[in-house]
């Protein structure tokens, strides 16, 4: 069994680029627990809150029960569930999972493969992160599920026909004249820009192209908030700020809530703005909740 390829092809509901990271999040969580204790089993009632937090923070805007991946991941052959009555999942009902003592663990063949080859765990985790989440979230998501020592894992290219275009960063930063499109930050050390990044609007993992029409020049803070769904952009190329964001400090107000309704900085004339289909994807799949009214209103 090629476990790396098998875990890279989990069956997921998909339509028009819809994000469905529920199974990958559960598998990443299970890998983190396995890394800590290779004999660990995950009782649903004990991990439900952890899984719910992961889905809320790293899943799509629409709410989903953690019961869904706990039950359905079994069908991919990497996970098994038992109850106090014996093998098999009781379904996706929360009450049934809790009251039956449902407990999940990695499939024995996968667990044995991970024990024989510890590097395989890191390679699978890196592959899941690359497939389903933008690079700006990899570090904090690894911490959230308890995965460690992923930096040395070999990068796997399961789809050799598609490569990242390293020229995108220079093209996007040039288009926005080395300024954050949300706040205008333009810091440099000498001639070298610092704290400025090229953000994909439609994530590369979801077929977002490496071109200026799918990019924004953002400072490190606003890149992270954009990928977490705190910030977005509307049809008029103005900044959206989620109503779900809460920050009471003066810096939170100045750097986040005050951006609501602010026109984007750039791009310069002659370069394309963010394409409508990429903007719509981000609004539907990443941005959380409803936007705040314009700060100037």
CSV table of C-alpha atoms in Angstrom, one decimal:
chain,number,residue,atom,x,y,z
A,1,UNK,CA,0.0,0.0,0.0
A,2,UNK,CA,1.3,3.4,-1.0
A,3,UNK,CA,0.0,5.3,2.1
A,4,UNK,CA,1.3,8.7,0.9
A,5,UNK,CA,-0.8,8.5,-2.3
A,6,UNK,CA,-3.7,6.9,-0.5
A,7,UNK,CA,-4.0,9.7,2.1
A,8,UNK,CA,-3.7,12.3,-0.7
A,9,UNK,CA,-6.8,11.0,-2.4
A,10,UNK,CA,-9.3,11.0,0.4
A,11,UNK,CA,-12.9,11.0,-0.9
A,12,UNK,CA,-14.4,14.5,-0.3
A,13,UNK,CA,-17.5,16.2,-1.4
A,14,UNK,CA,-16.5,18.7,-4.1
A,15,UNK,CA,-18.3,21.1,-6.4
A,16,UNK,CA,-17.0,24.3,-8.1
A,17,UNK,CA,-13.9,24.6,-5.8
A,18,UNK,CA,-15.9,24.1,-2.6
A,19,UNK,CA,-13.6,23.5,0.4
A,20,UNK,CA,-14.2,20.3,2.4
A,21,UNK,CA,-11.2,19.9,4.7
A,22,UNK,CA,-13.1,17.9,7.3
A,23,UNK,CA,-11.4,14.5,6.7
A,24,UNK,CA,-7.9,16.0,6.3
A,25,UNK,CA,-8.3,17.9,9.6
A,26,UNK,CA,-9.3,14.8,11.5
A,27,UNK,CA,-6.5,12.8,9.9
A,28,UNK,CA,-4.0,15.6,10.8
A,29,UNK,CA,-5.3,15.5,14.4
A,30,UNK,CA,-5.0,11.7,14.5
A,31,UNK,CA,-1.4,11.9,13.2
A,32,UNK,CA,-0.6,14.4,15.9
A,33,UNK,CA,-2.0,12.2,18.6
A,34,UNK,CA,-0.2,9.2,17.1
A,35,UNK,CA,3.1,11.0,17.1
A,36,UNK,CA,2.6,11.6,20.8
A,37,UNK,CA,1.4,8.1,21.6
A,38,UNK,CA,1.3,5.4,18.8
A,39,UNK,CA,-1.2,3.4,20.8
A,40,UNK,CA,-3.6,6.2,21.4
A,41,UNK,CA,-7.3,5.9,20.7
A,42,UNK,CA,-9.6,8.9,20.3
A,43,UNK,CA,-12.9,8.6,22.2
A,44,UNK,CA,-15.4,10.8,20.4
A,45,UNK,CA,-16.8,12.5,23.5
A,46,UNK,CA,-13.2,13.4,24.6
A,47,UNK,CA,-12.1,14.9,21.3
A,48,UNK,CA,-15.3,16.4,20.1
A,49,UNK,CA,-14.5,19.9,21.3
A,50,UNK,CA,-11.0,19.8,19.8
A,51,UNK,CA,-12.4,18.7,16.4
A,52,UNK,CA,-15.1,21.4,16.6
A,53,UNK,CA,-12.5,24.1,17.2
A,54,UNK,CA,-10.4,22.9,14.3
A,55,UNK,CA,-13.4,22.9,11.9
A,56,UNK,CA,-14.4,26.4,13.1
A,57,UNK,CA,-11.0,27.8,12.7
A,58,UNK,CA,-9.7,26.1,9.6
A,59,UNK,CA,-12.8,24.8,7.9
A,60,UNK,CA,-15.1,26.6,5.5
A,61,UNK,CA,-17.5,29.3,6.7
A,62,UNK,CA,-20.5,27.0,6.9
A,63,UNK,CA,-20.6,25.1,10.2
A,64,UNK,CA,-20.2,21.3,10.1
A,65,UNK,CA,-20.4,18.8,12.9
A,66,UNK,CA,-17.2,16.9,13.9
A,67,UNK,CA,-19.3,13.8,13.7
A,68,UNK,CA,-19.2,14.0,10.0
A,69,UNK,CA,-15.5,13.2,9.5
A,70,UNK,CA,-15.3,10.9,12.5
A,71,UNK,CA,-17.8,8.6,10.8
A,72,UNK,CA,-17.1,9.1,7.1
A,73,UNK,CA,-13.3,8.8,7.3
A,74,UNK,CA,-13.8,5.1,7.9
A,75,UNK,CA,-14.7,4.7,4.2
A,76,UNK,CA,-11.2,5.7,3.1
A,77,UNK,CA,-9.5,2.8,4.8
A,78,UNK,CA,-7.3,5.0,7.0
A,79,UNK,CA,-9.5,5.1,10.1
A,80,UNK,CA,-11.6,2.7,12.1
A,81,UNK,CA,-14.3,3.3,14.7
A,82,UNK,CA,-15.5,1.0,17.5
A,83,UNK,CA,-18.2,1.3,20.1
A,84,UNK,CA,-18.9,-0.5,23.3
A,85,UNK,CA,-20.9,-2.9,21.2
A,86,UNK,CA,-18.1,-3.8,18.9
A,87,UNK,CA,-16.5,-2.7,15.5
A,88,UNK,CA,-18.3,-0.2,13.4
A,89,UNK,CA,-19.4,3.4,13.6
A,90,UNK,CA,-22.9,4.2,14.9
A,91,UNK,CA,-23.3,6.9,12.3
A,92,UNK,CA,-23.1,10.7,12.3
A,93,UNK,CA,-25.6,11.3,15.1
A,94,UNK,CA,-24.0,13.2,18.0
A,95,UNK,CA,-25.9,11.4,20.7
A,96,UNK,CA,-25.2,8.0,19.2
A,97,UNK,CA,-21.4,8.7,19.0
A,98,UNK,CA,-21.3,10.0,22.6
A,99,UNK,CA,-23.5,7.4,24.3
A,100,UNK,CA,-22.1,4.4,22.5
A,101,UNK,CA,-18.5,5.2,23.6
A,102,UNK,CA,-17.4,5.5,19.9
A,103,UNK,CA,-13.6,5.5,19.7
A,104,UNK,CA,-11.5,6.1,16.6
A,105,UNK,CA,-8.0,5.2,15.7
A,106,UNK,CA,-5.8,5.0,12.6
A,107,UNK,CA,-6.3,1.8,10.6
A,108,UNK,CA,-4.0,-0.9,11.9
A,109,UNK,CA,-2.1,-1.3,8.6
A,110,UNK,CA,-1.5,2.4,8.4
A,111,UNK,CA,-0.4,2.6,12.1
A,112,UNK,CA,2.0,-0.3,11.5
A,113,UNK,CA,3.5,1.5,8.5
A,114,UNK,CA,4.0,4.6,10.5
A,115,UNK,CA,5.7,2.7,13.3
A,116,UNK,CA,8.1,1.1,10.8
A,117,UNK,CA,8.9,4.4,9.0
A,118,UNK,CA,8.4,7.5,11.2
A,119,UNK,CA,9.4,9.7,8.3
A,120,UNK,CA,6.2,8.5,6.5
A,121,UNK,CA,4.0,10.4,9.1
A,122,UNK,CA,5.8,13.6,8.4
A,123,UNK,CA,5.5,13.2,4.7
A,124,UNK,CA,1.7,12.4,4.9
A,125,UNK,CA,1.2,15.5,7.1
A,126,UNK,CA,3.1,17.7,4.8
A,127,UNK,CA,1.1,16.4,1.8
A,128,UNK,CA,-2.2,17.1,3.6
A,129,UNK,CA,-1.2,20.6,4.5
A,130,UNK,CA,0.0,21.4,1.0
A,131,UNK,CA,-3.1,20.0,-0.6
A,132,UNK,CA,-5.7,21.7,1.6
A,133,UNK,CA,-4.3,24.8,3.2
A,134,UNK,CA,-2.2,27.8,2.2
A,135,UNK,CA,1.4,28.0,3.4
A,136,UNK,CA,0.6,30.9,5.8
A,137,UNK,CA,-1.5,28.5,7.9
A,138,UNK,CA,0.8,25.4,8.0
A,139,UNK,CA,2.8,26.3,11.1
A,140,UNK,CA,-0.1,27.3,13.4
A,141,UNK,CA,-2.3,24.4,12.1
A,142,UNK,CA,0.6,21.9,12.9
A,143,UNK,CA,0.8,23.4,16.4
A,144,UNK,CA,-3.0,23.1,16.8
A,145,UNK,CA,-3.1,19.4,16.0
A,146,UNK,CA,0.1,18.6,17.9
A,147,UNK,CA,2.4,17.8,15.0
A,148,UNK,CA,6.1,18.4,15.5
A,149,UNK,CA,9.3,18.2,13.4
A,150,UNK,CA,7.6,18.6,10.0
A,151,UNK,CA,10.3,21.0,8.7
A,152,UNK,CA,12.6,18.2,7.7
A,153,UNK,CA,10.0,16.2,5.9
A,154,UNK,CA,10.6,15.8,2.2
A,155,UNK,CA,8.3,17.7,0.0
A,156,UNK,CA,6.2,15.4,-2.1
A,157,UNK,CA,5.0,16.3,-5.6
A,158,UNK,CA,2.1,14.0,-6.3
A,159,UNK,CA,0.9,16.1,-9.2
A,160,UNK,CA,4.1,16.8,-11.2
A,161,UNK,CA,2.2,18.5,-14.0
A,162,UNK,CA,1.5,21.5,-11.7
A,163,UNK,CA,4.2,23.5,-10.2
A,164,UNK,CA,4.2,26.8,-8.3
A,165,UNK,CA,5.5,29.7,-10.4
A,166,UNK,CA,8.2,31.4,-8.4
A,167,UNK,CA,7.9,34.5,-10.5
A,168,UNK,CA,4.4,35.3,-9.0
A,169,UNK,CA,5.8,37.0,-5.9
A,170,UNK,CA,7.8,39.6,-7.9
A,171,UNK,CA,5.0,40.1,-10.4
A,172,UNK,CA,2.4,40.8,-7.6
A,173,UNK,CA,4.7,43.0,-5.5
A,174,UNK,CA,5.6,45.0,-8.6
A,175,UNK,CA,1.9,45.4,-9.5
A,176,UNK,CA,1.1,46.8,-6.1
A,177,UNK,CA,4.3,48.9,-6.0
A,178,UNK,CA,5.6,47.1,-3.0
A,179,UNK,CA,2.7,48.2,-0.7
A,180,UNK,CA,0.2,46.2,1.3
A,181,UNK,CA,-3.1,46.4,-0.7
A,182,UNK,CA,-5.0,46.7,2.6
A,183,UNK,CA,-3.0,49.1,4.8
A,184,UNK,CA,-0.3,50.6,2.5
A,185,UNK,CA,2.6,49.3,4.5
A,186,UNK,CA,5.8,49.5,2.5
A,187,UNK,CA,8.7,48.6,4.8
A,188,UNK,CA,12.2,48.0,3.5
A,189,UNK,CA,15.7,47.2,4.7
A,190,UNK,CA,17.8,49.1,2.2
A,191,UNK,CA,16.4,48.1,-1.1
A,192,UNK,CA,14.9,44.9,0.1
A,193,UNK,CA,11.1,44.8,1.1
A,194,UNK,CA,10.4,43.2,4.4
A,195,UNK,CA,7.1,41.8,5.7
A,196,UNK,CA,5.5,41.9,2.3
A,197,UNK,CA,4.1,38.8,0.7
A,198,UNK,CA,2.2,37.7,-2.4
A,199,UNK,CA,-1.1,36.2,-1.3
A,200,UNK,CA,-3.3,34.0,-3.4
A,201,UNK,CA,-6.9,35.0,-3.4
A,202,UNK,CA,-8.1,31.6,-4.6
A,203,UNK,CA,-5.8,29.2,-2.8
A,204,UNK,CA,-3.2,27.4,-5.0
A,205,UNK,CA,-4.4,24.1,-3.4
A,206,UNK,CA,-7.8,24.8,-4.9
A,207,UNK,CA,-6.6,25.5,-8.5
A,208,UNK,CA,-5.8,29.2,-7.9
A,209,UNK,CA,-3.4,30.3,-10.6
A,210,UNK,CA,0.0,31.9,-10.0
A,211,UNK,CA,-0.8,35.2,-11.7
A,212,UNK,CA,-1.4,38.9,-10.8
A,213,UNK,CA,-5.2,38.6,-11.3
A,214,UNK,CA,-5.3,36.0,-8.4
A,215,UNK,CA,-2.8,37.9,-6.2
A,216,UNK,CA,-2.6,40.6,-3.6
A,217,UNK,CA,0.5,42.2,-2.1
A,218,UNK,CA,-0.2,42.0,1.6
A,219,UNK,CA,1.9,42.6,4.8
A,220,UNK,CA,2.4,39.5,6.9
A,221,UNK,CA,-0.4,40.4,9.4
A,222,UNK,CA,-3.0,41.0,6.7
A,223,UNK,CA,-2.0,38.0,4.7
A,224,UNK,CA,-2.6,35.8,7.7
A,225,UNK,CA,-6.0,37.5,8.4
A,226,UNK,CA,-7.0,37.2,4.8
A,227,UNK,CA,-6.2,33.5,4.7
A,228,UNK,CA,-8.1,33.0,8.1
A,229,UNK,CA,-11.2,34.7,6.7
A,230,UNK,CA,-11.1,37.8,8.9
A,231,UNK,CA,-10.5,40.0,5.8
A,232,UNK,CA,-11.8,39.9,2.3
A,233,UNK,CA,-12.6,42.1,-0.8
A,234,UNK,CA,-15.9,43.1,-2.2
A,235,UNK,CA,-17.1,43.6,-5.8
A,236,UNK,CA,-16.0,47.2,-5.6
A,237,UNK,CA,-12.4,46.2,-4.6
A,238,UNK,CA,-12.9,47.5,-1.0
A,239,UNK,CA,-11.7,45.7,2.1
A,240,UNK,CA,-14.2,43.5,3.9
A,241,UNK,CA,-13.9,42.9,7.7
A,242,UNK,CA,-15.7,40.0,9.3
A,243,UNK,CA,-18.3,40.8,12.0
A,244,UNK,CA,-16.9,37.7,13.8
A,245,UNK,CA,-13.6,39.5,14.4
A,246,UNK,CA,-13.3,40.9,17.9
A,247,UNK,CA,-10.5,43.2,19.0
A,248,UNK,CA,-10.7,45.9,21.6
A,249,UNK,CA,-7.2,47.3,21.6
A,250,UNK,CA,-6.4,50.5,19.7
A,251,UNK,CA,-4.0,48.5,17.5
A,252,UNK,CA,-6.8,45.9,16.6
A,253,UNK,CA,-9.1,48.8,15.7
A,254,UNK,CA,-6.5,50.6,13.7
A,255,UNK,CA,-5.1,47.6,11.9
A,256,UNK,CA,-8.3,45.6,11.3
A,257,UNK,CA,-11.7,47.0,12.0
A,258,UNK,CA,-10.8,50.5,10.6
A,259,UNK,CA,-10.1,48.8,7.3
A,260,UNK,CA,-13.8,48.1,6.6
A,261,UNK,CA,-14.8,49.6,3.3
A,262,UNK,CA,-11.4,51.0,2.5
A,263,UNK,CA,-10.4,50.9,-1.2
A,264,UNK,CA,-7.6,48.6,-2.0
A,265,UNK,CA,-4.2,50.2,-2.5
A,266,UNK,CA,-3.3,49.4,-6.2
A,267,UNK,CA,-2.7,47.7,-8.4
A,268,UNK,CA,-1.0,50.3,-10.6
A,269,UNK,CA,-2.5,51.2,-14.0
A,270,UNK,CA,-1.9,48.7,-16.7
A,271,UNK,CA,-2.1,45.6,-14.4
A,272,UNK,CA,-5.2,43.6,-13.8
A,273,UNK,CA,-7.1,43.8,-10.5
A,274,UNK,CA,-8.3,40.7,-8.7
A,275,UNK,CA,-10.5,38.7,-11.0
A,276,UNK,CA,-14.2,38.5,-10.1
A,277,UNK,CA,-14.3,34.7,-10.0
A,278,UNK,CA,-11.3,34.4,-7.6
A,279,UNK,CA,-12.7,37.1,-5.4
A,280,UNK,CA,-16.1,35.3,-5.3
A,281,UNK,CA,-14.4,32.0,-4.4
A,282,UNK,CA,-12.6,33.6,-1.4
A,283,UNK,CA,-15.8,35.3,-0.2
A,284,UNK,CA,-17.7,32.0,-0.4
A,285,UNK,CA,-15.0,29.6,0.9
A,286,UNK,CA,-12.8,31.6,3.2
A,287,UNK,CA,-14.4,34.8,4.5
A,288,UNK,CA,-16.3,34.2,7.7
A,289,UNK,CA,-19.8,35.5,8.3
A,290,UNK,CA,-21.1,38.9,7.3
A,291,UNK,CA,-18.9,42.0,6.7
A,292,UNK,CA,-18.9,44.9,9.0
A,293,UNK,CA,-20.3,48.2,7.7
A,294,UNK,CA,-17.8,50.7,6.3
A,295,UNK,CA,-15.7,52.3,9.0
A,296,UNK,CA,-16.3,55.7,7.3
A,297,UNK,CA,-20.1,55.2,7.3
